[in-house]
Amino acid sequence: MKNIFKFFCWLLLLSFVPQKVFAQFAIDNNLPTEATADLIINSNGTTILSGQVDVRQGDTRILADKMKIFGGITTGDEGSNTDDISRIEATGNFYYITPDQEVRGDNGVYLKSSDTFTVRGNVILLQGDNVVTGDTLIYDLKTEEAQVIGTCNGRSCGTEGRVKILLKNSTDNEN
């Protein structure tokens, strides 16, 4: 019974994690966004940031080796406009960090058309002492549904390539 309770607690926790993870970088957020990189190029509707890319909005931070922003980051008399962004690709050493959690992976992609955010390759999701690992994390911003996928299915895989979850009991933290 204790394991079933723990499993359902984890599902509840997992349902909340991605909502916080990606909602803070929403296009309509009023907080200013600051980006730094070794090189920034804007050409033909695409902005490329490369070399230790660091994008911050409030307490939220995205790090990557390279980031491509497709669509209009335009500037005018009234400031910057990011409404036309259709896709964001962050590649190499991807990190998404908030005060409460961290997502790591090889790459991260946001698609406006499907309103999804996908992190691929050696995914690690940390929230407090709890850890989820897998190959791919897909989060649907509309339905707030998260999915973590491994590279192998079934018992024949052993523990390699399957999604892993480590939950800490509240009593584990007291010892």
PDB file of N, CA, C and O in Angstrom, residues 46-112:
ATOM      1  N   THR A  46      15.460  35.178 -38.022  1.00  0.00           N
ATOM      2  CA  THR A  46      16.020  34.212 -37.078  1.00  0.00           C
ATOM      3  C   THR A  46      17.124  34.887 -36.268  1.00  0.00           C
ATOM      4  O   THR A  46      17.976  35.569 -36.827  1.00  0.00           O
ATOM      5  N   THR A  47      17.071  34.696 -34.969  1.00  0.00           N
ATOM      6  CA  THR A  47      18.124  35.202 -34.089  1.00  0.00           C
ATOM      7  C   THR A  47      18.892  34.015 -33.552  1.00  0.00           C
ATOM      8  O   THR A  47      18.293  33.063 -33.041  1.00  0.00           O
ATOM      9  N   ILE A  48      20.213  34.055 -33.689  1.00  0.00           N
ATOM     10  CA  ILE A  48      21.075  32.976 -33.219  1.00  0.00           C
ATOM     11  C   ILE A  48      21.976  33.521 -32.118  1.00  0.00           C
ATOM     12  O   ILE A  48      22.692  34.500 -32.330  1.00  0.00           O
ATOM     13  N   LEU A  49      21.923  32.886 -30.961  1.00  0.00           N
ATOM     14  CA  LEU A  49      22.804  33.215 -29.847  1.00  0.00           C
ATOM     15  C   LEU A  49      23.741  32.025 -29.683  1.00  0.00           C
ATOM     16  O   LEU A  49      23.281  30.882 -29.641  1.00  0.00           O
ATOM     17  N   SER A  50      25.030  32.268 -29.598  1.00  0.00           N
ATOM     18  CA  SER A  50      25.954  31.149 -29.436  1.00  0.00           C
ATOM     19  C   SER A  50      27.063  31.495 -28.454  1.00  0.00           C
ATOM     20  O   SER A  50      27.414  32.654 -28.284  1.00  0.00           O
ATOM     21  N   GLY A  51      27.573  30.461 -27.815  1.00  0.00           N
ATOM     22  CA  GLY A  51      28.658  30.616 -26.851  1.00  0.00           C
ATOM     23  C   GLY A  51      28.148  30.993 -25.480  1.00  0.00           C
ATOM     24  O   GLY A  51      27.838  32.144 -25.218  1.00  0.00           O
ATOM     25  N   GLN A  52      28.005  30.037 -24.610  1.00  0.00           N
ATOM     26  CA  GLN A  52      27.566  30.242 -23.232  1.00  0.00           C
ATOM     27  C   GLN A  52      26.321  31.115 -23.158  1.00  0.00           C
ATOM     28  O   GLN A  52      26.281  32.143 -22.489  1.00  0.00           O
ATOM     29  N   VAL A  53      25.271  30.692 -23.845  1.00  0.00           N
ATOM     30  CA  VAL A  53      24.009  31.420 -23.870  1.00  0.00           C
ATOM     31  C   VAL A  53      23.369  31.371 -22.484  1.00  0.00           C
ATOM     32  O   VAL A  53      23.302  30.316 -21.855  1.00  0.00           O
ATOM     33  N   ASP A  54      22.919  32.519 -22.020  1.00  0.00           N
ATOM     34  CA  ASP A  54      22.293  32.651 -20.712  1.00  0.00           C
ATOM     35  C   ASP A  54      21.097  33.587 -20.874  1.00  0.00           C
ATOM     36  O   ASP A  54      21.270  34.777 -21.113  1.00  0.00           O
ATOM     37  N   VAL A  55      19.881  33.035 -20.779  1.00  0.00           N
ATOM     38  CA  VAL A  55      18.665  33.823 -20.923  1.00  0.00           C
ATOM     39  C   VAL A  55      17.955  33.821 -19.582  1.00  0.00           C
ATOM     40  O   VAL A  55      17.724  32.762 -18.990  1.00  0.00           O
ATOM     41  N   ARG A  56      17.597  35.019 -19.101  1.00  0.00           N
ATOM     42  CA  ARG A  56      16.963  35.148 -17.786  1.00  0.00           C
ATOM     43  C   ARG A  56      15.695  35.973 -17.880  1.00  0.00           C
ATOM     44  O   ARG A  56      15.645  36.961 -18.609  1.00  0.00           O
ATOM     45  N   GLN A  57      14.704  35.525 -17.110  1.00  0.00           N
ATOM     46  CA  GLN A  57      13.469  36.279 -16.952  1.00  0.00           C
ATOM     47  C   GLN A  57      13.034  36.070 -15.517  1.00  0.00           C
ATOM     48  O   GLN A  57      12.653  34.964 -15.124  1.00  0.00           O
ATOM     49  N   GLY A  58      13.105  37.109 -14.716  1.00  0.00           N
ATOM     50  CA  GLY A  58      12.825  36.967 -13.291  1.00  0.00           C
ATOM     51  C   GLY A  58      13.809  35.995 -12.674  1.00  0.00           C
ATOM     52  O   GLY A  58      15.016  36.094 -12.884  1.00  0.00           O
ATOM     53  N   ASP A  59      13.291  35.012 -11.931  1.00  0.00           N
ATOM     54  CA  ASP A  59      14.126  33.997 -11.280  1.00  0.00           C
ATOM     55  C   ASP A  59      14.359  32.778 -12.156  1.00  0.00           C
ATOM     56  O   ASP A  59      14.885  31.773 -11.696  1.00  0.00           O
ATOM     57  N   THR A  60      13.929  32.838 -13.416  1.00  0.00           N
ATOM     58  CA  THR A  60      14.050  31.701 -14.321  1.00  0.00           C
ATOM     59  C   THR A  60      15.214  31.915 -15.271  1.00  0.00           C
ATOM     60  O   THR A  60      15.442  33.017 -15.754  1.00  0.00           O
ATOM     61  N   ARG A  61      15.925  30.823 -15.542  1.00  0.00           N
ATOM     62  CA  ARG A  61      17.144  30.915 -16.351  1.00  0.00           C
ATOM     63  C   ARG A  61      17.234  29.731 -17.299  1.00  0.00           C
ATOM     64  O   ARG A  61      16.960  28.598 -16.908  1.00  0.00           O
ATOM     65  N   ILE A  62      17.615  29.994 -18.559  1.00  0.00           N
ATOM     66  CA  ILE A  62      17.911  28.944 -19.528  1.00  0.00           C
ATOM     67  C   ILE A  62      19.355  29.105 -19.964  1.00  0.00           C
ATOM     68  O   ILE A  62      19.778  30.203 -20.338  1.00  0.00           O
ATOM     69  N   LEU A  63      20.098  28.012 -19.908  1.00  0.00           N
ATOM     70  CA  LEU A  63      21.489  27.993 -20.348  1.00  0.00           C
ATOM     71  C   LEU A  63      21.619  26.993 -21.497  1.00  0.00           C
ATOM     72  O   LEU A  63      20.954  25.957 -21.490  1.00  0.00           O
ATOM     73  N   ALA A  64      22.467  27.293 -22.465  1.00  0.00           N
ATOM     74  CA  ALA A  64      22.728  26.375 -23.575  1.00  0.00           C
ATOM     75  C   ALA A  64      23.985  26.833 -24.287  1.00  0.00           C
ATOM     76  O   ALA A  64      24.449  27.953 -24.104  1.00  0.00           O
ATOM     77  N   ASP A  65      24.532  25.955 -25.112  1.00  0.00           N
ATOM     78  CA  ASP A  65      25.673  26.346 -25.936  1.00  0.00           C
ATOM     79  C   ASP A  65      25.231  27.243 -27.083  1.00  0.00           C
ATOM     80  O   ASP A  65      25.946  28.170 -27.473  1.00  0.00           O
ATOM     81  N   LYS A  66      24.014  26.966 -27.606  1.00  0.00           N
ATOM     82  CA  LYS A  66      23.507  27.721 -28.751  1.00  0.00           C
ATOM     83  C   LYS A  66      21.987  27.777 -28.676  1.00  0.00           C
ATOM     84  O   LYS A  66      21.346  26.818 -28.249  1.00  0.00           O
ATOM     85  N   MET A  67      21.415  28.899 -29.109  1.00  0.00           N
ATOM     86  CA  MET A  67      19.967  29.041 -29.141  1.00  0.00           C
ATOM     87  C   MET A  67      19.566  29.731 -30.439  1.00  0.00           C
ATOM     88  O   MET A  67      20.148  30.749 -30.808  1.00  0.00           O
ATOM     89  N   LYS A  68      18.576  29.140 -31.119  1.00  0.00           N
ATOM     90  CA  LYS A  68      18.012  29.746 -32.326  1.00  0.00           C
ATOM     91  C   LYS A  68      16.569  30.125 -32.026  1.00  0.00           C
ATOM     92  O   LYS A  68      15.794  29.298 -31.548  1.00  0.00           O
ATOM     93  N   ILE A  69      16.230  31.374 -32.323  1.00  0.00           N
ATOM     94  CA  ILE A  69      14.875  31.864 -32.124  1.00  0.00           C
ATOM     95  C   ILE A  69      14.310  32.184 -33.502  1.00  0.00           C
ATOM     96  O   ILE A  69      14.817  33.067 -34.197  1.00  0.00           O
ATOM     97  N   PHE A  70      13.282  31.432 -33.903  1.00  0.00           N
ATOM     98  CA  PHE A  70      12.682  31.590 -35.223  1.00  0.00           C
ATOM     99  C   PHE A  70      11.453  32.476 -35.124  1.00  0.00           C
ATOM    100  O   PHE A  70      10.613  32.276 -34.268  1.00  0.00           O
ATOM    101  N   GLY A  71      11.354  33.430 -35.996  1.00  0.00           N
ATOM    102  CA  GLY A  71      10.237  34.358 -35.977  1.00  0.00           C
ATOM    103  C   GLY A  71      10.716  35.695 -35.490  1.00  0.00           C
ATOM    104  O   GLY A  71      11.901  35.916 -35.242  1.00  0.00           O
ATOM    105  N   GLY A  72       9.797  36.582 -35.334  1.00  0.00           N
ATOM    106  CA  GLY A  72      10.173  37.978 -35.120  1.00  0.00           C
ATOM    107  C   GLY A  72      10.501  38.365 -33.715  1.00  0.00           C
ATOM    108  O   GLY A  72       9.642  38.416 -32.869  1.00  0.00           O
ATOM    109  N   ILE A  73      11.744  38.631 -33.469  1.00  0.00           N
ATOM    110  CA  ILE A  73      12.102  39.452 -32.332  1.00  0.00           C
ATOM    111  C   ILE A  73      12.332  40.808 -32.965  1.00  0.00           C
ATOM    112  O   ILE A  73      13.348  41.041 -33.603  1.00  0.00           O
ATOM    113  N   THR A  74      11.339  41.648 -32.866  1.00  0.00           N
ATOM    114  CA  THR A  74      11.427  42.944 -33.523  1.00  0.00           C
ATOM    115  C   THR A  74      11.525  44.038 -32.481  1.00  0.00           C
ATOM    116  O   THR A  74      11.038  43.895 -31.367  1.00  0.00           O
ATOM    117  N   THR A  75      12.144  45.114 -32.839  1.00  0.00           N
ATOM    118  CA  THR A  75      12.214  46.261 -31.953  1.00  0.00           C
ATOM    119  C   THR A  75      11.636  47.456 -32.686  1.00  0.00           C
ATOM    120  O   THR A  75      11.761  47.588 -33.895  1.00  0.00           O
ATOM    121  N   GLY A  76      10.966  48.280 -31.957  1.00  0.00           N
ATOM    122  CA  GLY A  76      10.357  49.468 -32.542  1.00  0.00           C
ATOM    123  C   GLY A  76      10.307  50.568 -31.514  1.00  0.00           C
ATOM    124  O   GLY A  76      10.965  50.506 -30.474  1.00  0.00           O
ATOM    125  N   ASP A  77       9.510  51.591 -31.784  1.00  0.00           N
ATOM    126  CA  ASP A  77       9.411  52.740 -30.886  1.00  0.00           C
ATOM    127  C   ASP A  77       8.900  52.353 -29.500  1.00  0.00           C
ATOM    128  O   ASP A  77       9.204  53.001 -28.520  1.00  0.00           O
ATOM    129  N   GLU A  78       8.118  51.274 -29.445  1.00  0.00           N
ATOM    130  CA  GLU A  78       7.534  50.868 -28.167  1.00  0.00           C
ATOM    131  C   GLU A  78       8.297  49.719 -27.521  1.00  0.00           C
ATOM    132  O   GLU A  78       7.776  49.037 -26.656  1.00  0.00           O
ATOM    133  N   GLY A  79       9.499  49.439 -27.949  1.00  0.00           N
ATOM    134  CA  GLY A  79      10.301  48.380 -27.346  1.00  0.00           C
ATOM    135  C   GLY A  79      10.307  47.126 -28.184  1.00  0.00           C
ATOM    136  O   GLY A  79      10.010  47.150 -29.367  1.00  0.00           O
ATOM    137  N   SER A  80      10.625  46.003 -27.548  1.00  0.00           N
ATOM    138  CA  SER A  80      10.739  44.724 -28.252  1.00  0.00           C
ATOM    139  C   SER A  80       9.402  44.008 -28.323  1.00  0.00           C
ATOM    140  O   SER A  80       8.558  44.141 -27.447  1.00  0.00           O
ATOM    141  N   ASN A  81       9.221  43.218 -29.375  1.00  0.00           N
ATOM    142  CA  ASN A  81       8.017  42.424 -29.556  1.00  0.00           C
ATOM    143  C   ASN A  81       8.444  40.990 -29.857  1.00  0.00           C
ATOM    144  O   ASN A  81       9.191  40.754 -30.788  1.00  0.00           O
ATOM    145  N   THR A  82       7.947  40.049 -29.057  1.00  0.00           N
ATOM    146  CA  THR A  82       8.288  38.646 -29.272  1.00  0.00           C
ATOM    147  C   THR A  82       7.066  37.832 -29.670  1.00  0.00           C
ATOM    148  O   THR A  82       7.098  36.617 -29.649  1.00  0.00           O
ATOM    149  N   ASP A  83       5.972  38.487 -30.071  1.00  0.00           N
ATOM    150  CA  ASP A  83       4.729  37.792 -30.396  1.00  0.00           C
ATOM    151  C   ASP A  83       4.855  36.853 -31.586  1.00  0.00           C
ATOM    152  O   ASP A  83       4.089  35.913 -31.706  1.00  0.00           O
ATOM    153  N   ASP A  84       5.767  37.097 -32.485  1.00  0.00           N
ATOM    154  CA  ASP A  84       5.864  36.310 -33.708  1.00  0.00           C
ATOM    155  C   ASP A  84       6.810  35.126 -33.598  1.00  0.00           C
ATOM    156  O   ASP A  84       7.083  34.466 -34.589  1.00  0.00           O
ATOM    157  N   ILE A  85       7.328  34.837 -32.428  1.00  0.00           N
ATOM    158  CA  ILE A  85       8.228  33.696 -32.265  1.00  0.00           C
ATOM    159  C   ILE A  85       7.455  32.413 -32.517  1.00  0.00           C
ATOM    160  O   ILE A  85       6.412  32.164 -31.922  1.00  0.00           O
ATOM    161  N   SER A  86       7.960  31.589 -33.453  1.00  0.00           N
ATOM    162  CA  SER A  86       7.282  30.339 -33.785  1.00  0.00           C
ATOM    163  C   SER A  86       7.978  29.116 -33.193  1.00  0.00           C
ATOM    164  O   SER A  86       7.348  28.090 -32.957  1.00  0.00           O
ATOM    165  N   ARG A  87       9.277  29.232 -32.958  1.00  0.00           N
ATOM    166  CA  ARG A  87      10.063  28.084 -32.495  1.00  0.00           C
ATOM    167  C   ARG A  87      11.330  28.600 -31.806  1.00  0.00           C
ATOM    168  O   ARG A  87      11.929  29.577 -32.254  1.00  0.00           O
ATOM    169  N   ILE A  88      11.725  27.909 -30.752  1.00  0.00           N
ATOM    170  CA  ILE A  88      13.001  28.194 -30.084  1.00  0.00           C
ATOM    171  C   ILE A  88      13.726  26.870 -29.927  1.00  0.00           C
ATOM    172  O   ILE A  88      13.155  25.901 -29.415  1.00  0.00           O
ATOM    173  N   GLU A  89      14.972  26.810 -30.386  1.00  0.00           N
ATOM    174  CA  GLU A  89      15.800  25.613 -30.246  1.00  0.00           C
ATOM    175  C   GLU A  89      17.028  25.961 -29.410  1.00  0.00           C
ATOM    176  O   GLU A  89      17.794  26.844 -29.774  1.00  0.00           O
ATOM    177  N   ALA A  90      17.214  25.271 -28.307  1.00  0.00           N
ATOM    178  CA  ALA A  90      18.396  25.438 -27.461  1.00  0.00           C
ATOM    179  C   ALA A  90      19.179  24.135 -27.518  1.00  0.00           C
ATOM    180  O   ALA A  90      18.641  23.076 -27.187  1.00  0.00           O
ATOM    181  N   THR A  91      20.421  24.205 -27.965  1.00  0.00           N
ATOM    182  CA  THR A  91      21.209  22.984 -28.152  1.00  0.00           C
ATOM    183  C   THR A  91      22.492  23.023 -27.342  1.00  0.00           C
ATOM    184  O   THR A  91      23.109  24.062 -27.166  1.00  0.00           O
ATOM    185  N   GLY A  92      22.880  21.850 -26.874  1.00  0.00           N
ATOM    186  CA  GLY A  92      24.139  21.691 -26.150  1.00  0.00           C
ATOM    187  C   GLY A  92      24.068  22.158 -24.720  1.00  0.00           C
ATOM    188  O   GLY A  92      23.832  23.326 -24.447  1.00  0.00           O
ATOM    189  N   ASN A  93      24.232  21.249 -23.798  1.00  0.00           N
ATOM    190  CA  ASN A  93      24.275  21.571 -22.369  1.00  0.00           C
ATOM    191  C   ASN A  93      23.090  22.415 -21.931  1.00  0.00           C
ATOM    192  O   ASN A  93      23.240  23.459 -21.311  1.00  0.00           O
ATOM    193  N   PHE A  94      21.888  21.960 -22.260  1.00  0.00           N
ATOM    194  CA  PHE A  94      20.658  22.679 -21.960  1.00  0.00           C
ATOM    195  C   PHE A  94      20.329  22.570 -20.474  1.00  0.00           C
ATOM    196  O   PHE A  94      20.345  21.493 -19.900  1.00  0.00           O
ATOM    197  N   TYR A  95      20.033  23.710 -19.862  1.00  0.00           N
ATOM    198  CA  TYR A  95      19.576  23.777 -18.476  1.00  0.00           C
ATOM    199  C   TYR A  95      18.390  24.730 -18.406  1.00  0.00           C
ATOM    200  O   TYR A  95      18.417  25.790 -19.023  1.00  0.00           O
ATOM    201  N   TYR A  96      17.381  24.361 -17.653  1.00  0.00           N
ATOM    202  CA  TYR A  96      16.257  25.228 -17.347  1.00  0.00           C
ATOM    203  C   TYR A  96      16.183  25.268 -15.833  1.00  0.00           C
ATOM    204  O   TYR A  96      15.960  24.242 -15.184  1.00  0.00           O
ATOM    205  N   ILE A  97      16.396  26.437 -15.243  1.00  0.00           N
ATOM    206  CA  ILE A  97      16.570  26.541 -13.796  1.00  0.00           C
ATOM    207  C   ILE A  97      15.584  27.554 -13.217  1.00  0.00           C
ATOM    208  O   ILE A  97      15.489  28.679 -13.714  1.00  0.00           O
ATOM    209  N   THR A  98      14.866  27.142 -12.180  1.00  0.00           N
ATOM    210  CA  THR A  98      14.041  28.045 -11.383  1.00  0.00           C
ATOM    211  C   THR A  98      14.475  27.851  -9.926  1.00  0.00           C
ATOM    212  O   THR A  98      15.227  26.922  -9.630  1.00  0.00           O
ATOM    213  N   PRO A  99      14.002  28.690  -9.022  1.00  0.00           N
ATOM    214  CA  PRO A  99      14.372  28.488  -7.612  1.00  0.00           C
ATOM    215  C   PRO A  99      13.942  27.127  -7.055  1.00  0.00           C
ATOM    216  O   PRO A  99      14.547  26.620  -6.126  1.00  0.00           O
ATOM    217  N   ASP A 100      12.893  26.517  -7.637  1.00  0.00           N
ATOM    218  CA  ASP A 100      12.350  25.272  -7.098  1.00  0.00           C
ATOM    219  C   ASP A 100      12.753  24.018  -7.847  1.00  0.00           C
ATOM    220  O   ASP A 100      12.553  22.918  -7.353  1.00  0.00           O
ATOM    221  N   GLN A 101      13.257  24.161  -9.084  1.00  0.00           N
ATOM    222  CA  GLN A 101      13.542  22.970  -9.874  1.00  0.00           C
ATOM    223  C   GLN A 101      14.563  23.246 -10.964  1.00  0.00           C
ATOM    224  O   GLN A 101      14.881  24.384 -11.253  1.00  0.00           O
ATOM    225  N   GLU A 102      15.006  22.143 -11.552  1.00  0.00           N
ATOM    226  CA  GLU A 102      15.994  22.229 -12.619  1.00  0.00           C
ATOM    227  C   GLU A 102      15.732  21.100 -13.616  1.00  0.00           C
ATOM    228  O   GLU A 102      15.444  19.979 -13.227  1.00  0.00           O
ATOM    229  N   VAL A 103      15.801  21.445 -14.904  1.00  0.00           N
ATOM    230  CA  VAL A 103      15.703  20.452 -15.965  1.00  0.00           C
ATOM    231  C   VAL A 103      16.995  20.527 -16.756  1.00  0.00           C
ATOM    232  O   VAL A 103      17.422  21.617 -17.146  1.00  0.00           O
ATOM    233  N   ARG A 104      17.611  19.374 -16.989  1.00  0.00           N
ATOM    234  CA  ARG A 104      18.832  19.309 -17.796  1.00  0.00           C
ATOM    235  C   ARG A 104      18.599  18.361 -18.957  1.00  0.00           C
ATOM    236  O   ARG A 104      17.846  17.399 -18.846  1.00  0.00           O
ATOM    237  N   GLY A 105      19.298  18.617 -20.043  1.00  0.00           N
ATOM    238  CA  GLY A 105      19.237  17.734 -21.190  1.00  0.00           C
ATOM    239  C   GLY A 105      20.222  18.199 -22.245  1.00  0.00           C
ATOM    240  O   GLY A 105      20.934  19.191 -22.061  1.00  0.00           O
ATOM    241  N   ASP A 106      20.269  17.478 -23.349  1.00  0.00           N
ATOM    242  CA  ASP A 106      21.157  17.876 -24.438  1.00  0.00           C
ATOM    243  C   ASP A 106      20.564  19.022 -25.240  1.00  0.00           C
ATOM    244  O   ASP A 106      21.296  19.916 -25.678  1.00  0.00           O
ATOM    245  N   ASN A 107      19.225  19.007 -25.440  1.00  0.00           N
ATOM    246  CA  ASN A 107      18.557  20.000 -26.274  1.00  0.00           C
ATOM    247  C   ASN A 107      17.174  20.302 -25.736  1.00  0.00           C
ATOM    248  O   ASN A 107      16.532  19.435 -25.159  1.00  0.00           O
ATOM    249  N   GLY A 108      16.697  21.525 -26.006  1.00  0.00           N
ATOM    250  CA  GLY A 108      15.337  21.906 -25.650  1.00  0.00           C
ATOM    251  C   GLY A 108      14.700  22.630 -26.824  1.00  0.00           C
ATOM    252  O   GLY A 108      15.338  23.470 -27.459  1.00  0.00           O
ATOM    253  N   VAL A 109      13.424  22.310 -27.128  1.00  0.00           N
ATOM    254  CA  VAL A 109      12.724  22.929 -28.257  1.00  0.00           C
ATOM    255  C   VAL A 109      11.326  23.352 -27.814  1.00  0.00           C
ATOM    256  O   VAL A 109      10.585  22.551 -27.246  1.00  0.00           O
ATOM    257  N   TYR A 110      10.978  24.619 -28.091  1.00  0.00           N
ATOM    258  CA  TYR A 110       9.631  25.121 -27.882  1.00  0.00           C
ATOM    259  C   TYR A 110       8.981  25.314 -29.240  1.00  0.00           C
ATOM    260  O   TYR A 110       9.575  25.914 -30.137  1.00  0.00           O
ATOM    261  N   LEU A 111       7.751  24.794 -29.421  1.00  0.00           N
ATOM    262  CA  LEU A 111       6.980  24.977 -30.654  1.00  0.00           C
ATOM    263  C   LEU A 111       5.689  25.712 -30.324  1.00  0.00           C
ATOM    264  O   LEU A 111       4.850  25.196 -29.572  1.00  0.00           O
ATOM    265  N   LYS A 112       5.520  26.900 -30.894  1.00  0.00           N
ATOM    266  CA  LYS A 112       4.316  27.670 -30.638  1.00  0.00           C
ATOM    267  C   LYS A 112       3.095  26.997 -31.260  1.00  0.00           C
ATOM    268  O   LYS A 112       2.018  27.004 -30.668  1.00  0.00           O
TER     269      LYS A 112
END
